[in-house]
Coordinates of C-alpha atoms in Angstrom, one line a residue:
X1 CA 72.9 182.5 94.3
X2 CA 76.3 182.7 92.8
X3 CA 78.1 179.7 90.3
X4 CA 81.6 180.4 90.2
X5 CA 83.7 179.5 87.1
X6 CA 85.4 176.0 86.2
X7 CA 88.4 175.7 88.8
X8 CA 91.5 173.1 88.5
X9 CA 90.4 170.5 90.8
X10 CA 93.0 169.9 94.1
X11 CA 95.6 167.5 94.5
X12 CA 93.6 165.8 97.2
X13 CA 91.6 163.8 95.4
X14 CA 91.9 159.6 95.2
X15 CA 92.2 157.6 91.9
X16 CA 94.9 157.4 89.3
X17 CA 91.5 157.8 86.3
X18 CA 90.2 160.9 88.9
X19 CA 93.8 162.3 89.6
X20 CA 94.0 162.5 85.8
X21 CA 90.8 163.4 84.0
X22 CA 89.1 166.0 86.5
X23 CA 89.5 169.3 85.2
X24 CA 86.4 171.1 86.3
X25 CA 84.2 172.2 89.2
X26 CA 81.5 173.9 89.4
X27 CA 80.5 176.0 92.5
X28 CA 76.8 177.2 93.6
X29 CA 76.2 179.2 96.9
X30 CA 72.2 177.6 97.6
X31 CA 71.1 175.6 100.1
X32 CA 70.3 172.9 97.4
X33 CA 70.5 172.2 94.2
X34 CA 68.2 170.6 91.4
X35 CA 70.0 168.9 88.7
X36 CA 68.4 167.4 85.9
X37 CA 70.3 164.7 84.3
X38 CA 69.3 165.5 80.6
X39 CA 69.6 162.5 77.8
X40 CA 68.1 160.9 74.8
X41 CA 65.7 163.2 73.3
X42 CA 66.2 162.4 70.2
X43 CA 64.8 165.2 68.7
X44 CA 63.9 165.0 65.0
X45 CA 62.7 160.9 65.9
X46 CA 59.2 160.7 64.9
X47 CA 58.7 159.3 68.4
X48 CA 60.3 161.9 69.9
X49 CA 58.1 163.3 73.1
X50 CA 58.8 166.8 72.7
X51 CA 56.1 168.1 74.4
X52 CA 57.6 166.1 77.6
X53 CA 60.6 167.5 77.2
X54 CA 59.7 171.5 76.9
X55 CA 58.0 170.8 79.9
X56 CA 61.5 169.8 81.6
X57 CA 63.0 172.7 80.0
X58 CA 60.5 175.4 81.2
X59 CA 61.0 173.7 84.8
X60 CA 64.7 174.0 84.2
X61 CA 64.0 178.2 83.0
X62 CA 61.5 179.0 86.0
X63 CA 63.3 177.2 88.9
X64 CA 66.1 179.3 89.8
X65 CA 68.1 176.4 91.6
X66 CA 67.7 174.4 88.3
X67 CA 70.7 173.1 86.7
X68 CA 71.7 170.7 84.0
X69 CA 73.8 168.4 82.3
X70 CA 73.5 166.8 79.1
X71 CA 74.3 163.5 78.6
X72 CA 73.8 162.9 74.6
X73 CA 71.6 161.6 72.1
X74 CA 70.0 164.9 72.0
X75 CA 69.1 165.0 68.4
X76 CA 68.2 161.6 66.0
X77 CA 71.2 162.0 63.9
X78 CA 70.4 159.6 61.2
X79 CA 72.5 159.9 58.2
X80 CA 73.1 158.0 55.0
X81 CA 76.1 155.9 55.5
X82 CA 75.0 154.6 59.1
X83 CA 71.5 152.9 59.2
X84 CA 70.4 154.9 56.2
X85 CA 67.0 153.6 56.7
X86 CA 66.6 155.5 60.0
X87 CA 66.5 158.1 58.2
X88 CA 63.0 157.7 56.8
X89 CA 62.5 158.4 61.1
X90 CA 63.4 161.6 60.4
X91 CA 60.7 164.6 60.7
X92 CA 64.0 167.3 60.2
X93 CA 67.3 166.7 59.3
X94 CA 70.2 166.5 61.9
X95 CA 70.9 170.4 61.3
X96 CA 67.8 171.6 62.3
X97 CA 67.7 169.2 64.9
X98 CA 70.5 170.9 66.7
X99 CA 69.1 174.4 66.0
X100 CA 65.5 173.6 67.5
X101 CA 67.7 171.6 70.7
X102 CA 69.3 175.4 71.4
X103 CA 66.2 176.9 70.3
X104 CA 64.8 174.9 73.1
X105 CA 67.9 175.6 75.4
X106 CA 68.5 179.1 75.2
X107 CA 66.4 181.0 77.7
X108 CA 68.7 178.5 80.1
X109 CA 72.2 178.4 78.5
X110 CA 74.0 179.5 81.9
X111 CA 72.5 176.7 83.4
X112 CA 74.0 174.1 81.3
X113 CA 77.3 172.9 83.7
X114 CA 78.2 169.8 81.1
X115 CA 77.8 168.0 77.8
X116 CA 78.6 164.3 77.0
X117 CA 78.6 162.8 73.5
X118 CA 76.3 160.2 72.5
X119 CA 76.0 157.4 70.0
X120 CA 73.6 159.3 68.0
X121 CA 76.3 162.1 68.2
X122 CA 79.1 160.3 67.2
X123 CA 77.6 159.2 64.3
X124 CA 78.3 162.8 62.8
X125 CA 82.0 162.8 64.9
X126 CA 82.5 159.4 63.3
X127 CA 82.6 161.0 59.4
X128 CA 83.6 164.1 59.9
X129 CA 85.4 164.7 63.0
X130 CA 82.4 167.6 63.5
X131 CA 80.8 166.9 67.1
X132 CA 77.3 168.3 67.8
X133 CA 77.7 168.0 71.8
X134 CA 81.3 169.6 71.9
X135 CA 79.2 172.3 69.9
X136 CA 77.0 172.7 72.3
X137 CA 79.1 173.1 74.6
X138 CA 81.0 175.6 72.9
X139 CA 77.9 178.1 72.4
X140 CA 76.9 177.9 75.5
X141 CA 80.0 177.7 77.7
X142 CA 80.1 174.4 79.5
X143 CA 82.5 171.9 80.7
X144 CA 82.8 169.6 77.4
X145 CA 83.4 166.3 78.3
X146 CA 83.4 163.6 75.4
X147 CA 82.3 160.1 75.6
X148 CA 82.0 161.0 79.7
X149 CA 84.5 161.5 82.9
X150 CA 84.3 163.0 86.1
X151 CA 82.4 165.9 87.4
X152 CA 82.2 168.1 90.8
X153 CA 79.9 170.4 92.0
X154 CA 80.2 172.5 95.7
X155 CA 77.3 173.3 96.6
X156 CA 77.8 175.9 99.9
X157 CA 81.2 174.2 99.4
X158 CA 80.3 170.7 100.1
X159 CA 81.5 168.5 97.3
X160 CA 79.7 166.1 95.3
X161 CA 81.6 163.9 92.6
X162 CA 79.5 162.9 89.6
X163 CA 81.0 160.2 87.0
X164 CA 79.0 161.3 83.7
X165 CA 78.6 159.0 80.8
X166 CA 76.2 158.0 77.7
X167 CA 76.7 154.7 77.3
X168 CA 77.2 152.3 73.8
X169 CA 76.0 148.5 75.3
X170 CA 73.5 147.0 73.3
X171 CA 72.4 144.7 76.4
X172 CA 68.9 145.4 77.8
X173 CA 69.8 144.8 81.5
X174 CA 69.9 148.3 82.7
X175 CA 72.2 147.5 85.1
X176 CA 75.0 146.0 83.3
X177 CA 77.0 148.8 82.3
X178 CA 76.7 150.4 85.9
X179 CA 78.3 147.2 87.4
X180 CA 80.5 147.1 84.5
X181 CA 81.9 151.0 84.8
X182 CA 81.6 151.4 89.0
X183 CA 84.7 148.8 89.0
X184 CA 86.4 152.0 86.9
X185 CA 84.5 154.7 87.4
X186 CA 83.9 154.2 91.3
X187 CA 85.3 156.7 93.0
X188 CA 82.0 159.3 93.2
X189 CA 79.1 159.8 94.8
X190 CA 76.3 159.7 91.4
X191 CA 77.3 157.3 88.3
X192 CA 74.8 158.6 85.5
X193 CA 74.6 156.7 82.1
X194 CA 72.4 157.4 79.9
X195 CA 72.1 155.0 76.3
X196 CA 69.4 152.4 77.4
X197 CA 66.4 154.6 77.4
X198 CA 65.5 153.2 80.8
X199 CA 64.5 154.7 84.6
X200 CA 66.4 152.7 86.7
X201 CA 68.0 152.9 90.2
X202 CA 71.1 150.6 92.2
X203 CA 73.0 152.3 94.7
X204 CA 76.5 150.5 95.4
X205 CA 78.0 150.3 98.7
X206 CA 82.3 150.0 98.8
X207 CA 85.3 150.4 101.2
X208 CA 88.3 152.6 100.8
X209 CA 91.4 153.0 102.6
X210 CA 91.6 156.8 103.7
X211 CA 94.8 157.8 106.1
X212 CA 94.7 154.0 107.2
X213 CA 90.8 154.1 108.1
X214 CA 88.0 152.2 106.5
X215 CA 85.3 154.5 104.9
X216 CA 82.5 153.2 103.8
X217 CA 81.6 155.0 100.6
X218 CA 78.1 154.8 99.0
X219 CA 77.6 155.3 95.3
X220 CA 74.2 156.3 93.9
X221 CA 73.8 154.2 90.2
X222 CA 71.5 155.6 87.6
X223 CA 70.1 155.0 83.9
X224 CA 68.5 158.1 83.1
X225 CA 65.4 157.2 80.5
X226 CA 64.8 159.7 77.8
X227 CA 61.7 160.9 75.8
X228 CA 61.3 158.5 72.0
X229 CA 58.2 156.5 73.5
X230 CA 58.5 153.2 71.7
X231 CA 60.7 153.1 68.2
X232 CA 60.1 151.2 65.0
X233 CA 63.9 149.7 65.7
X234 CA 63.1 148.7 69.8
X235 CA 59.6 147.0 69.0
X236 CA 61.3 144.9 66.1
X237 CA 64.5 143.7 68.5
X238 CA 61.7 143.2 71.5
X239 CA 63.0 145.6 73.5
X240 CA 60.4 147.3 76.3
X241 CA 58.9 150.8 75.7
X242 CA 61.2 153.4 77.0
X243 CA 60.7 155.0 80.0
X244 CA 59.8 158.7 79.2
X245 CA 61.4 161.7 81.4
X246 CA 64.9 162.3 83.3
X247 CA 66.0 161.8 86.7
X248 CA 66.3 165.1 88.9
X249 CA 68.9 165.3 91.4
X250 CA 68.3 167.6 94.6
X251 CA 71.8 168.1 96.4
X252 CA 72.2 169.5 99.6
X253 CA 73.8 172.5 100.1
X254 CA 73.4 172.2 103.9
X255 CA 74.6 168.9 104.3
X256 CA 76.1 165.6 102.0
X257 CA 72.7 164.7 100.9
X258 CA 71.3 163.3 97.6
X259 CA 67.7 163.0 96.7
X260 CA 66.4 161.4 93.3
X261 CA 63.2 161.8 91.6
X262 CA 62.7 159.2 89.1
X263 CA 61.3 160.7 86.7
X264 CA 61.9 163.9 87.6
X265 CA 58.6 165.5 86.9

């Protein structure tokens, strides 16, 4: 199995927002791929699962045609000057928080292909312009891609687009914010937000105009739960226990195909 470096993407693809913000692919000679769509840990939370989530990450270190991206929220983050009573939710402080996340990370840091910022996240970016998930990205050598964008992976060089986000609403419909970002965000095959704490599944069905032929296009909508089980903050604004784990992609490598395990272990 060989991943090739981040390429410049071609000038065929559709979409003014694609045509614009794609700047990487990835590319993995293997029959199939496994790609866990990594979110909301929120390490440091004193509801944080850990245990659940080493036992994604030793899957991710013994599967050889494991891969991931992380799509924020990977550390608590509570600070003084937003919510400063989260703090008290605290078991470390947001330093050490980062440190245990690569701690956690490391025996698999070339297997990290992307990192988003979350809310959590951007608390710290907010302040002081200092980003935890651009610094992950940084130490371990991964697309970097902010508040979220576009994606691609060839796997045996078939392409599949993914549209990567975290997510800010406040609404506990899990599907809201897909319907809400597949009008701008449609033209892929996976749209992954994250945010909601929440498993959730709608695949979207559209039609686009390729060399003056309809093509139906079919778009595979996800909220990708996390690991904090059930927060002082959710039980006082009545909002359901969190489902615990991530979604695992498998892509085929031998033809377009896309299997989802919800949760992924």
């Amino acid at each position: 199995m060989r991943i090739a470096g981040f390429a410049a993407m071609g000038s065929d693809l559709s979409g003014i927002l694609r045509r614009e913000t794609m700047r990487n692919e990835v590319r993995i000679e293997s029959d199939q791929t496994h790609l866990w769509l990594a979110s909301d840990f929120h390490l440091g939370n004193v509801d944080c699962d850990e245990h659940e989530i080493r036992r994604y990450v030793g899957w991710l270190t013994q599967n050889d045609s494991a891969r991931v991206v992380l799509l924020g929220d990977l550390t608590e983050a509570a600070i003084p000057s937003h919510l400063p009573q989260t703090m008290w939710s605290q078991r470390i402080a947001p330093q050490q928080q980062l440190d245990r996340v690569k701690e956690m990370l490391a025996p698999s840091r070339e297997k990290i292909l992307a990192s988003v910022r979350g809310n959590h996240e951007a608390r710290i970016w907010n302040l002081t312009s200092l980003d935890p998930s651009k610094d992950i990205a940084d130490w371990c050598g991964c697309a970097y891609l902010g508040v979220g964008d576009y994606f691609s992976l060839r796997i045996n060089g078939i392409r599949y687009t993914l549209a990567l986000f975290h997510g800010y609403s406040a609404s506990a419909n899990p599907g809201y914010e897909l319907k809400k970002a597949i009008a701008i965000w449609g033209d892929c095959d996976v749209l992954a937000i994250a945010h909601c704490h929440q498993l959730y599944r709608e695949d979207f069905k559209r039609y686009r105009l390729v060399k003056g032929k309809r093509v139906e296009q079919r778009i595979v909508g996800l909220r990708t739960g996390g690991f904090l089980r059930y927060p002082e903050y959710a039980k006082r604004s009545f909002y359901p226990p969190g489902d615990v784990g991530n979604p695992i992609l498998t892509l085929s490598g031998r033809e377009k195909k896309i299997e989802v395990r919800m949760p992924g272990l």
